[in-house]
Amino acid sequence: MARNRRPLTPSGRTGPLAAVTAAALAAGALTLWTPVAAAAPCDPWPPSGAVGASGGSGSLSGSLGGGATAPATPWADGGSGYIPVLQGRTTTVELLTGPTSPNKTVDRFGISGTDLGILWDNGNAAVPQVMMALGDTMGDCSEPGTQWRSNILFRSGDRALSDGMRIDSAPMEAPGMAKSILPRTGHPDEKTVIPTAGVEAGGNQYLRYMSVEKWGEPGEWTTNYSALARSTDNGENWVPVPDTARRGTALMPLPADLGQQYTRHTDGQMSAFVKHVDGGVDFVYEYLTPSGRSGSARLARVPEAQIEDMGAYRFWDGSDWVSDHSKAAPVLGAPKINTTVSELSVSWSEHLGRFIAIYNNRDNNIVMSQALSPEGPWSGEDILLSNQHVPTLYGAYVHPWSPAVETDGKDLYFTMSTWDAYNVFLMKTDLTKIPPRTLPGANARMRTMDDSWTRNTPDPADTGETVLVDRLPIPEA
């Protein structure tokens, strides 16, 4: 889903340090095969008049328009993707998908390029797994249509994340070919269908997804609608949930299985879920952002048992929960923070004793904010990974089995995508290397107040707290 990201100039401080790289690899900090230089996945893109492996639209067009001579990834310039080798606050654990991945996604699932990696716990005590939803996916670049699918789902029971994340299974359409779990409608005004958030509720799996009408300027796109899909068989099969559509700015007719739109809600096209008990009620909290990468996040919540009932959702207006979504106030990315919230992930951290929000900010860094309650107030930003080190980064999603999430462990694991590699990485941040923040008391005097809660801390690329020591090219599928 990395549409229209323009390349940023890497910092001059990122030259390779061969000795440090060798030490990092010897210590098991990174898992990979022997790298060779190659181009980004699947050129050309998209297939003019062709159909992806799981069917769908007969005429697809990315942000550059249709035609078989357009590049597979519209943001690519023919250069190689690479694995960033980092030391310090945040490190790369491994490449999760694509060529060189220990998960062998090319052979097992027909995946040479994909992105996002949205993570959540399936809530099954008997067979606990983490679900991972992926966006636009490509397979064999020599096949007509590049085996393009709009979205894929992985399942993993791997808790030993320090040496990577092994993928157990995926819903399949044929041997060696993972299927699209939310197929496109074939309507000419629907370019793709992208998952934005996942959660388990009442023993079922739920995805919020968006129907993309068209790609626009860098970081911008328009949507037809956002809706819920449900799976009752651990993610194997999915059906849209009727009457859950929030209409975007486009006017494509809704698919028949979605019924009637619930409302027009342009600020609620992309989501992030977190579960939390308040007043003895099990709630699913949903953070809402507009389509694209330039909006603020607003907050809704619904009793878990009523997740499919859009009338049961209440929206935070800054002081209370109200039924009118137009009254919802920004809780993240508001003008006082002077940033935006892109591809948000929210979780509870047992290590910090706080909620954490991970997202891309206005400067295209992966940052973390903290709060004692889902509605905030949210803290200033700590940069987990700087765009100076990985200029092509986007889409960070917390792994729910991270030691820093489940226990008092220090390590926070999250997925990250890059538009040049066009694949998903597993990253790790040591939260003990994040400066502590103190939430000021209600009666604190402004002139003596500790500002550690509200300030944005320095970029670890500038302070040397994280160092890029090498870039390892990724071979072609």
Short mmCIF file of C-alpha atoms in Angstrom, two decimals:
data_model
loop_
_atom_site.label_atom_id
_atom_site.label_comp_id
_atom_site.label_asym_id
_atom_site.label_seq_id
_atom_site.Cartn_x
_atom_site.Cartn_y
_atom_site.Cartn_z
CA MET A 1 0.00 0.00 0.00
CA ALA A 2 3.04 2.26 -0.18
CA ARG A 3 1.56 4.45 -2.86
CA ASN A 4 3.30 7.63 -4.00
CA ARG A 5 6.11 7.90 -1.50
CA ARG A 6 8.84 10.06 -2.96
CA PRO A 7 12.42 8.98 -2.28
CA LEU A 8 14.15 10.97 0.44
CA THR A 9 17.87 11.64 0.41
CA PRO A 10 19.66 9.35 2.87
CA SER A 11 21.81 11.00 5.51
CA GLY A 12 25.54 11.12 4.87
CA ARG A 13 26.12 9.33 8.15
CA THR A 14 24.85 5.99 6.84
CA GLY A 15 28.03 4.59 5.30
CA PRO A 16 28.70 0.88 5.84
CA LEU A 17 30.79 -0.26 8.77
CA ALA A 18 31.77 -3.78 7.81
CA ALA A 19 33.22 -4.80 11.16
CA VAL A 20 30.14 -3.70 13.09
CA THR A 21 27.85 -5.41 10.58
CA ALA A 22 29.75 -8.68 10.95
CA ALA A 23 29.52 -8.45 14.74
CA ALA A 24 25.78 -7.77 14.59
CA LEU A 25 25.16 -10.75 12.36
CA ALA A 26 27.38 -12.99 14.45
CA ALA A 27 25.36 -12.00 17.52
CA GLY A 28 22.18 -13.19 15.81
CA ALA A 29 20.72 -9.71 15.45
CA LEU A 30 19.66 -10.36 11.86
CA THR A 31 18.56 -13.43 9.91
CA LEU A 32 19.12 -13.51 6.15
CA TRP A 33 20.58 -15.39 3.24
CA THR A 34 23.47 -14.27 1.07
CA PRO A 35 22.30 -11.00 -0.54
CA VAL A 36 22.82 -9.97 -4.15
CA ALA A 37 21.83 -6.78 -5.94
CA ALA A 38 18.50 -6.84 -7.79
CA ALA A 39 15.47 -4.73 -8.63
CA ALA A 40 12.34 -4.22 -6.57
CA PRO A 41 9.56 -6.84 -6.95
CA CYS A 42 7.49 -7.32 -10.07
CA ASP A 43 7.93 -4.99 -12.98
CA PRO A 44 5.68 -4.15 -14.87
CA TRP A 45 2.72 -2.94 -12.82
CA PRO A 46 -0.21 -3.20 -12.97
CA PRO A 47 -1.14 -5.64 -15.74
CA SER A 48 -3.22 -3.81 -18.31
CA GLY A 49 -6.43 -5.78 -18.75
CA ALA A 50 -5.01 -8.70 -16.75
CA VAL A 51 -6.37 -10.42 -13.67
CA GLY A 52 -4.49 -11.24 -10.48
CA ALA A 53 -4.21 -14.80 -9.28
CA SER A 54 -7.37 -14.51 -7.19
CA GLY A 55 -9.46 -12.68 -9.77
CA GLY A 56 -10.83 -9.17 -9.50
CA SER A 57 -10.82 -6.05 -11.62
CA GLY A 58 -10.12 -6.51 -15.31
CA SER A 59 -8.48 -3.10 -15.65
CA LEU A 60 -6.30 -2.04 -12.77
CA SER A 61 -4.40 1.21 -12.42
CA GLY A 62 -1.96 2.26 -9.78
CA SER A 63 -0.87 5.79 -8.99
CA LEU A 64 0.86 6.11 -12.37
CA GLY A 65 -2.16 4.96 -14.33
CA GLY A 66 -2.58 1.73 -16.27
CA GLY A 67 -0.37 0.16 -18.88
CA ALA A 68 1.96 -2.80 -18.93
CA THR A 69 5.06 -0.59 -19.07
CA ALA A 70 4.43 1.14 -15.74
CA PRO A 71 6.66 -0.05 -12.89
CA ALA A 72 5.36 -2.71 -10.54
CA THR A 73 5.64 -0.38 -7.61
CA PRO A 74 4.82 3.15 -8.81
CA TRP A 75 7.24 4.68 -6.30
CA ALA A 76 10.17 2.51 -7.43
CA ASP A 77 12.97 3.90 -9.60
CA GLY A 78 14.60 0.60 -10.55
CA GLY A 79 16.89 0.58 -7.54
CA SER A 80 17.33 -2.30 -5.13
CA GLY A 81 15.50 -2.76 -1.90
CA TYR A 82 17.74 -3.42 1.06
CA ILE A 83 17.82 -4.76 4.60
CA PRO A 84 18.86 -2.01 7.05
CA VAL A 85 21.40 -3.20 9.63
CA LEU A 86 20.97 -1.04 12.74
CA GLN A 87 22.53 -0.78 16.17
CA GLY A 88 21.22 0.98 19.26
CA ARG A 89 17.66 1.82 20.31
CA THR A 90 16.03 0.04 17.36
CA THR A 91 17.38 -2.90 15.38
CA THR A 92 16.25 -5.05 12.44
CA VAL A 93 15.48 -8.62 13.45
CA GLU A 94 14.75 -10.04 9.99
CA LEU A 95 13.02 -9.71 6.68
CA LEU A 96 9.65 -11.44 7.19
CA THR A 97 8.45 -11.69 3.58
CA GLY A 98 9.88 -11.92 0.09
CA PRO A 99 13.23 -13.08 -1.27
CA THR A 100 15.80 -14.00 1.45
CA SER A 101 13.05 -14.31 4.06
CA PRO A 102 13.50 -17.39 6.29
CA ASN A 103 9.72 -17.79 5.92
CA LYS A 104 10.30 -18.68 2.23
CA THR A 105 7.18 -16.78 1.22
CA VAL A 106 8.02 -16.98 -2.48
CA ASP A 107 7.90 -20.78 -2.53
CA ARG A 108 5.31 -21.41 0.18
CA PHE A 109 2.80 -18.64 -0.54
CA GLY A 110 3.62 -17.13 -3.93
CA ILE A 111 4.68 -13.84 -2.33
CA SER A 112 7.68 -11.90 -3.60
CA GLY A 113 6.41 -8.47 -2.60
CA THR A 114 3.85 -7.28 -0.06
CA ASP A 115 3.42 -4.73 2.74
CA LEU A 116 1.79 -3.65 6.04
CA GLY A 117 1.80 -6.70 8.34
CA ILE A 118 -1.07 -5.65 10.65
CA LEU A 119 -0.87 -7.82 13.80
CA TRP A 120 -3.35 -8.99 16.42
CA ASP A 121 -3.89 -11.93 18.80
CA ASN A 122 -6.53 -14.46 17.70
CA GLY A 123 -7.75 -14.85 21.31
CA ASN A 124 -7.80 -18.65 21.08
CA ALA A 125 -6.45 -20.17 24.31
CA ALA A 126 -6.32 -23.66 22.78
CA VAL A 127 -4.40 -22.62 19.63
CA PRO A 128 -2.96 -19.16 20.30
CA GLN A 129 -1.75 -17.41 17.18
CA VAL A 130 -0.92 -13.96 15.96
CA MET A 131 -2.70 -12.94 12.79
CA MET A 132 -0.91 -10.77 10.23
CA ALA A 133 -2.88 -8.99 7.50
CA LEU A 134 -0.97 -7.81 4.42
CA GLY A 135 -1.80 -5.37 1.65
CA ASP A 136 -1.28 -5.48 -2.13
CA THR A 137 0.72 -8.63 -2.87
CA MET A 138 2.75 -9.84 -5.86
CA GLY A 139 4.08 -13.29 -6.67
CA ASP A 140 5.81 -14.62 -9.79
CA CYS A 141 6.83 -11.59 -11.79
CA SER A 142 7.11 -13.68 -14.97
CA GLU A 143 3.43 -14.67 -14.84
CA PRO A 144 0.75 -12.56 -16.57
CA GLY A 145 -0.64 -10.26 -13.91
CA THR A 146 2.33 -10.91 -11.58
CA GLN A 147 -0.03 -13.05 -9.45
CA TRP A 148 -1.30 -9.81 -7.90
CA ARG A 149 -3.68 -10.09 -4.96
CA SER A 150 -5.20 -7.27 -2.94
CA ASN A 151 -4.58 -8.72 0.52
CA ILE A 152 -3.23 -11.80 2.29
CA LEU A 153 -3.40 -13.23 5.83
CA PHE A 154 -0.64 -15.06 7.74
CA ARG A 155 -0.88 -16.96 11.05
CA SER A 156 2.02 -17.43 13.48
CA GLY A 157 2.39 -19.24 16.80
CA ASP A 158 6.02 -18.14 17.26
CA ARG A 159 6.71 -16.53 20.63
CA ALA A 160 10.54 -16.57 20.38
CA LEU A 161 10.79 -13.31 18.46
CA SER A 162 14.43 -12.54 19.15
CA ASP A 163 15.46 -14.72 16.19
CA GLY A 164 12.54 -13.76 13.95
CA MET A 165 8.87 -14.65 13.44
CA ARG A 166 8.03 -17.92 11.73
CA ILE A 167 4.84 -18.03 9.67
CA ASP A 168 2.80 -21.21 10.23
CA SER A 169 0.08 -20.93 7.61
CA ALA A 170 -2.08 -18.78 5.37
CA PRO A 171 -5.48 -19.20 3.72
CA MET A 172 -4.63 -20.78 0.34
CA GLU A 173 -6.26 -20.84 -3.09
CA ALA A 174 -3.84 -23.47 -4.49
CA PRO A 175 -0.62 -25.19 -3.39
CA GLY A 176 2.05 -22.53 -3.09
CA MET A 177 -0.44 -19.67 -3.56
CA ALA A 178 -1.99 -17.71 -0.67
CA LYS A 179 -5.42 -16.34 -1.49
CA SER A 180 -6.87 -12.87 -1.34
CA ILE A 181 -9.09 -12.91 1.74
CA LEU A 182 -11.05 -9.77 0.75
CA PRO A 183 -11.41 -9.92 -3.05
CA ARG A 184 -11.97 -6.82 -5.14
CA THR A 185 -15.43 -6.29 -6.58
CA GLY A 186 -14.35 -5.74 -10.18
CA HIS A 187 -15.96 -2.28 -10.22
CA PRO A 188 -13.85 0.13 -12.33
CA ASP A 189 -13.79 2.64 -9.46
CA GLU A 190 -12.23 0.19 -7.03
CA LYS A 191 -8.48 -0.17 -7.49
CA THR A 192 -7.83 -2.36 -4.47
CA VAL A 193 -9.11 -3.45 -1.05
CA ILE A 194 -6.70 -2.89 1.85
CA PRO A 195 -6.98 -4.10 5.49
CA THR A 196 -6.27 -1.36 8.03
CA ALA A 197 -6.90 -3.03 11.44
CA GLY A 198 -7.69 -6.41 12.99
CA VAL A 199 -9.10 -7.60 16.30
CA GLU A 200 -10.64 -10.67 17.92
CA ALA A 201 -14.05 -10.13 19.49
CA GLY A 202 -16.39 -12.77 20.90
CA GLY A 203 -14.29 -15.57 19.45
CA ASN A 204 -14.48 -14.20 15.90
CA GLN A 205 -11.82 -12.35 13.91
CA TYR A 206 -12.65 -8.91 12.52
CA LEU A 207 -10.92 -6.73 9.95
CA ARG A 208 -11.55 -3.11 9.13
CA TYR A 209 -10.72 -2.57 5.48
CA MET A 210 -10.92 0.25 2.95
CA SER A 211 -11.96 0.23 -0.70
CA VAL A 212 -9.52 2.50 -2.56
CA GLU A 213 -11.00 4.51 -5.42
CA LYS A 214 -7.77 6.10 -6.69
CA TRP A 215 -4.24 7.05 -5.73
CA GLY A 216 -3.53 10.77 -5.63
CA GLU A 217 -0.62 13.00 -4.69
CA PRO A 218 2.23 11.55 -2.58
CA GLY A 219 0.73 10.05 0.59
CA GLU A 220 -2.84 10.76 -0.50
CA TRP A 221 -5.63 8.54 -1.82
CA THR A 222 -9.42 8.52 -1.86
CA THR A 223 -11.69 5.75 -0.63
CA ASN A 224 -15.12 4.51 -1.55
CA TYR A 225 -15.85 3.23 1.93
CA SER A 226 -14.51 1.48 5.02
CA ALA A 227 -16.26 -1.63 6.37
CA LEU A 228 -15.97 -4.60 8.71
CA ALA A 229 -15.35 -8.19 7.64
CA ARG A 230 -15.78 -11.24 9.89
CA SER A 231 -14.14 -14.66 10.05
CA THR A 232 -15.53 -17.47 12.21
CA ASP A 233 -12.81 -19.99 11.26
CA ASN A 234 -9.58 -18.36 12.48
CA GLY A 235 -9.13 -16.22 9.41
CA GLU A 236 -9.57 -18.89 6.76
CA ASN A 237 -12.66 -17.31 5.20
CA TRP A 238 -14.06 -13.79 5.49
CA VAL A 239 -17.43 -12.18 4.80
CA PRO A 240 -18.33 -8.49 4.84
CA VAL A 241 -20.56 -7.49 7.76
CA PRO A 242 -23.74 -5.85 6.41
CA ASP A 243 -24.57 -2.27 7.39
CA THR A 244 -21.05 -1.46 8.68
CA ALA A 245 -19.89 0.72 5.77
CA ARG A 246 -18.65 4.22 6.49
CA ARG A 247 -18.81 6.03 3.20
CA GLY A 248 -15.72 7.93 1.98
CA THR A 249 -15.57 10.69 -0.58
CA ALA A 250 -16.09 8.46 -3.66
CA LEU A 251 -19.46 7.36 -4.97
CA MET A 252 -18.97 3.76 -6.08
CA PRO A 253 -22.07 1.68 -5.26
CA LEU A 254 -21.60 -0.53 -2.24
CA PRO A 255 -21.29 -4.27 -2.89
CA ALA A 256 -24.61 -6.02 -2.35
CA ASP A 257 -23.31 -8.08 0.57
CA LEU A 258 -22.57 -4.89 2.54
CA GLY A 259 -26.19 -3.79 2.48
CA GLN A 260 -26.79 -0.10 3.11
CA GLN A 261 -24.11 2.36 4.20
CA TYR A 262 -24.31 3.20 7.85
CA THR A 263 -23.12 6.77 7.46
CA ARG A 264 -20.88 9.06 5.47
CA HIS A 265 -17.76 9.37 7.58
CA THR A 266 -14.69 10.63 5.73
CA ASP A 267 -12.67 10.87 8.96
CA GLY A 268 -13.26 7.16 9.65
CA GLN A 269 -11.66 5.39 6.67
CA MET A 270 -8.61 3.81 8.34
CA SER A 271 -8.53 2.26 11.81
CA ALA A 272 -6.57 0.84 14.73
CA PHE A 273 -8.14 -1.41 17.39
CA VAL A 274 -7.28 -1.97 21.04
CA LYS A 275 -9.31 -3.81 23.70
CA HIS A 276 -9.77 -2.34 27.17
CA VAL A 277 -12.08 -2.85 30.15
CA ASP A 278 -13.73 0.29 31.52
CA GLY A 279 -16.33 0.27 34.27
CA GLY A 280 -16.51 -3.51 34.11
CA VAL A 281 -17.41 -3.48 30.39
CA ASP A 282 -15.20 -5.10 27.75
CA PHE A 283 -14.79 -2.47 25.06
CA VAL A 284 -13.16 -2.46 21.65
CA TYR A 285 -11.64 0.97 21.08
CA GLU A 286 -11.26 2.07 17.47
CA TYR A 287 -8.97 4.91 16.41
CA LEU A 288 -10.13 6.48 13.17
CA THR A 289 -8.18 8.45 10.56
CA PRO A 290 -9.04 9.74 7.08
CA SER A 291 -7.68 8.02 3.98
CA GLY A 292 -4.09 8.91 3.19
CA ARG A 293 -1.25 9.93 5.48
CA SER A 294 -2.10 13.46 6.59
CA GLY A 295 -4.90 13.23 9.16
CA SER A 296 -5.53 13.21 12.89
CA ALA A 297 -6.86 10.25 14.87
CA ARG A 298 -10.27 10.32 16.51
CA LEU A 299 -11.57 7.69 18.92
CA ALA A 300 -14.66 5.51 19.13
CA ARG A 301 -15.52 2.60 21.38
CA VAL A 302 -18.12 -0.16 21.41
CA PRO A 303 -18.91 -3.00 23.81
CA GLU A 304 -17.08 -6.04 22.44
CA ALA A 305 -20.31 -8.03 22.11
CA GLN A 306 -21.78 -5.27 19.89
CA ILE A 307 -18.87 -4.72 17.53
CA GLU A 308 -21.10 -5.32 14.48
CA ASP A 309 -23.75 -2.81 15.65
CA MET A 310 -22.65 0.56 14.33
CA GLY A 311 -25.37 2.26 16.37
CA ALA A 312 -23.66 1.10 19.58
CA TYR A 313 -20.42 3.01 18.85
CA ARG A 314 -19.71 6.12 20.93
CA PHE A 315 -17.17 8.81 20.04
CA TRP A 316 -14.88 10.79 22.33
CA ASP A 317 -15.65 14.52 22.03
CA GLY A 318 -12.86 15.65 24.35
CA SER A 319 -14.79 15.22 27.59
CA ASP A 320 -17.47 12.54 27.09
CA TRP A 321 -18.62 9.66 24.86
CA VAL A 322 -21.29 10.78 22.37
CA SER A 323 -23.27 9.08 19.60
CA ASP A 324 -22.57 11.67 16.88
CA HIS A 325 -19.30 10.89 15.08
CA SER A 326 -19.09 14.47 13.78
CA LYS A 327 -18.50 15.60 17.39
CA ALA A 328 -15.38 13.42 17.77
CA ALA A 329 -12.29 15.41 18.71
CA PRO A 330 -8.74 14.56 17.60
CA VAL A 331 -6.82 12.64 20.27
CA LEU A 332 -3.59 12.14 18.28
CA GLY A 333 -2.14 14.34 15.58
CA ALA A 334 -4.02 17.38 16.83
CA PRO A 335 -2.64 20.85 16.04
CA LYS A 336 -1.08 21.15 19.51
CA ILE A 337 1.25 18.29 18.60
CA ASN A 338 1.73 19.61 15.05
CA THR A 339 1.93 16.23 13.41
CA THR A 340 -0.12 13.67 11.55
CA VAL A 341 -1.01 10.07 12.30
CA SER A 342 -0.33 7.57 9.55
CA GLU A 343 -1.06 3.82 9.70
CA LEU A 344 -1.62 3.73 13.44
CA SER A 345 -1.14 0.81 15.85
CA VAL A 346 -2.25 1.01 19.51
CA SER A 347 -1.50 -1.43 22.30
CA TRP A 348 -1.17 -1.69 26.07
CA SER A 349 2.42 -1.97 27.32
CA GLU A 350 2.82 -3.86 30.57
CA HIS A 351 6.43 -2.66 30.72
CA LEU A 352 5.42 1.01 30.70
CA GLY A 353 2.05 0.54 32.43
CA ARG A 354 0.58 2.70 29.67
CA PHE A 355 -1.03 2.56 26.27
CA ILE A 356 1.34 3.08 23.37
CA ALA A 357 0.55 4.38 19.90
CA ILE A 358 2.96 3.67 17.04
CA TYR A 359 2.61 5.61 13.79
CA ASN A 360 4.36 7.57 11.05
CA ASN A 361 4.42 11.28 11.80
CA ARG A 362 4.62 14.32 9.54
CA ASP A 363 8.40 13.91 9.17
CA ASN A 364 7.98 10.26 8.11
CA ASN A 365 9.58 8.86 11.26
CA ILE A 366 8.15 5.86 13.11
CA VAL A 367 7.24 7.33 16.49
CA MET A 368 5.66 6.26 19.77
CA SER A 369 3.35 8.20 22.09
CA GLN A 370 2.08 7.11 25.52
CA ALA A 371 -1.16 7.54 27.50
CA LEU A 372 -2.75 6.26 30.70
CA SER A 373 -6.14 5.84 29.02
CA PRO A 374 -7.16 5.27 25.40
CA GLU A 375 -8.50 8.81 25.06
CA GLY A 376 -5.31 10.37 26.43
CA PRO A 377 -3.90 12.88 26.99
CA TRP A 378 -1.21 11.42 24.76
CA SER A 379 2.42 12.30 25.28
CA GLY A 380 4.90 13.85 22.90
CA GLU A 381 6.69 11.62 20.42
CA ASP A 382 9.71 9.37 20.79
CA ILE A 383 11.26 8.37 17.46
CA LEU A 384 11.67 4.60 17.26
CA LEU A 385 13.15 4.71 13.77
CA SER A 386 14.26 7.78 11.83
CA ASN A 387 13.66 8.33 8.13
CA GLN A 388 17.30 9.47 8.04
CA HIS A 389 18.23 5.81 8.50
CA VAL A 390 15.41 4.23 6.46
CA PRO A 391 14.00 6.92 4.13
CA THR A 392 11.44 4.53 2.59
CA LEU A 393 9.81 3.28 5.80
CA TYR A 394 6.08 3.19 6.57
CA GLY A 395 3.43 1.12 8.34
CA ALA A 396 4.60 0.07 11.83
CA TYR A 397 2.38 -2.39 13.77
CA VAL A 398 3.02 -3.66 17.31
CA HIS A 399 3.48 -7.39 17.84
CA PRO A 400 0.99 -8.33 20.62
CA TRP A 401 3.37 -10.96 22.03
CA SER A 402 6.22 -8.53 22.55
CA PRO A 403 7.79 -8.88 26.02
CA ALA A 404 7.17 -5.14 26.54
CA VAL A 405 3.46 -5.67 25.80
CA GLU A 406 2.74 -8.88 27.72
CA THR A 407 5.22 -8.58 30.60
CA ASP A 408 7.74 -6.20 32.13
CA GLY A 409 10.21 -7.16 29.39
CA LYS A 410 12.04 -4.35 27.67
CA ASP A 411 11.73 -5.39 24.01
CA LEU A 412 8.98 -4.04 21.77
CA TYR A 413 8.65 -5.85 18.43
CA PHE A 414 6.83 -4.36 15.46
CA THR A 415 6.49 -4.85 11.73
CA MET A 416 7.66 -2.23 9.24
CA SER A 417 7.42 -1.97 5.45
CA THR A 418 9.62 -0.12 2.97
CA TRP A 419 8.52 1.00 -0.47
CA ASP A 420 11.74 0.06 -2.26
CA ALA A 421 12.07 -3.47 -0.86
CA TYR A 422 8.25 -3.65 -0.89
CA ASN A 423 8.27 -6.27 1.84
CA VAL A 424 7.74 -6.51 5.60
CA PHE A 425 10.46 -6.47 8.28
CA LEU A 426 10.38 -7.43 11.95
CA MET A 427 11.94 -4.67 14.06
CA LYS A 428 12.82 -4.42 17.77
CA THR A 429 13.05 -1.40 20.08
CA ASP A 430 14.58 -1.54 23.57
CA LEU A 431 12.14 0.54 25.63
CA THR A 432 14.71 1.07 28.38
CA LYS A 433 16.46 3.33 25.86
CA ILE A 434 13.39 5.57 25.56
CA PRO A 435 13.58 8.61 27.91
CA PRO A 436 11.09 8.30 30.81
CA ARG A 437 7.99 10.49 30.75
CA THR A 438 6.16 11.80 33.81
CA LEU A 439 2.51 12.74 33.47
CA PRO A 440 2.07 16.03 35.37
CA GLY A 441 -0.37 16.17 38.26
CA ALA A 442 -3.64 18.03 37.85
CA ASN A 443 -2.49 20.74 40.27
CA ALA A 444 1.05 21.17 38.90
CA ARG A 445 2.08 24.79 38.34
CA MET A 446 3.01 25.51 34.73
CA ARG A 447 6.30 27.25 35.56
CA THR A 448 7.58 24.30 37.57
CA MET A 449 5.95 21.49 35.62
CA ASP A 450 8.11 18.69 34.28
CA ASP A 451 7.65 18.93 30.51
CA SER A 452 8.83 15.36 29.87
CA TRP A 453 5.24 14.36 29.07
CA THR A 454 4.58 16.83 26.29
CA ARG A 455 7.90 17.36 24.55
CA ASN A 456 9.11 15.49 21.48
CA THR A 457 12.49 13.92 22.18
CA PRO A 458 15.48 14.25 19.80
CA ASP A 459 15.94 12.08 16.75
CA PRO A 460 18.14 9.07 17.68
CA ALA A 461 19.80 9.42 14.27
CA ASP A 462 21.05 12.85 15.39
CA THR A 463 22.05 11.80 18.91
CA GLY A 464 23.73 8.54 17.82
CA GLU A 465 21.35 6.41 19.90
CA THR A 466 20.62 4.43 16.74
CA VAL A 467 23.19 3.93 13.99
CA LEU A 468 22.73 2.51 10.50
CA VAL A 469 25.83 0.38 9.95
CA ASP A 470 25.05 -1.28 6.61
CA ARG A 471 22.49 -1.88 3.87
CA LEU A 472 22.22 -5.40 2.53
CA PRO A 473 20.61 -5.70 -0.94
CA ILE A 474 17.71 -8.09 -1.42
CA PRO A 475 17.88 -10.52 -4.35
CA GLU A 476 15.18 -10.77 -6.99
CA ALA A 477 12.57 -13.49 -6.66
#
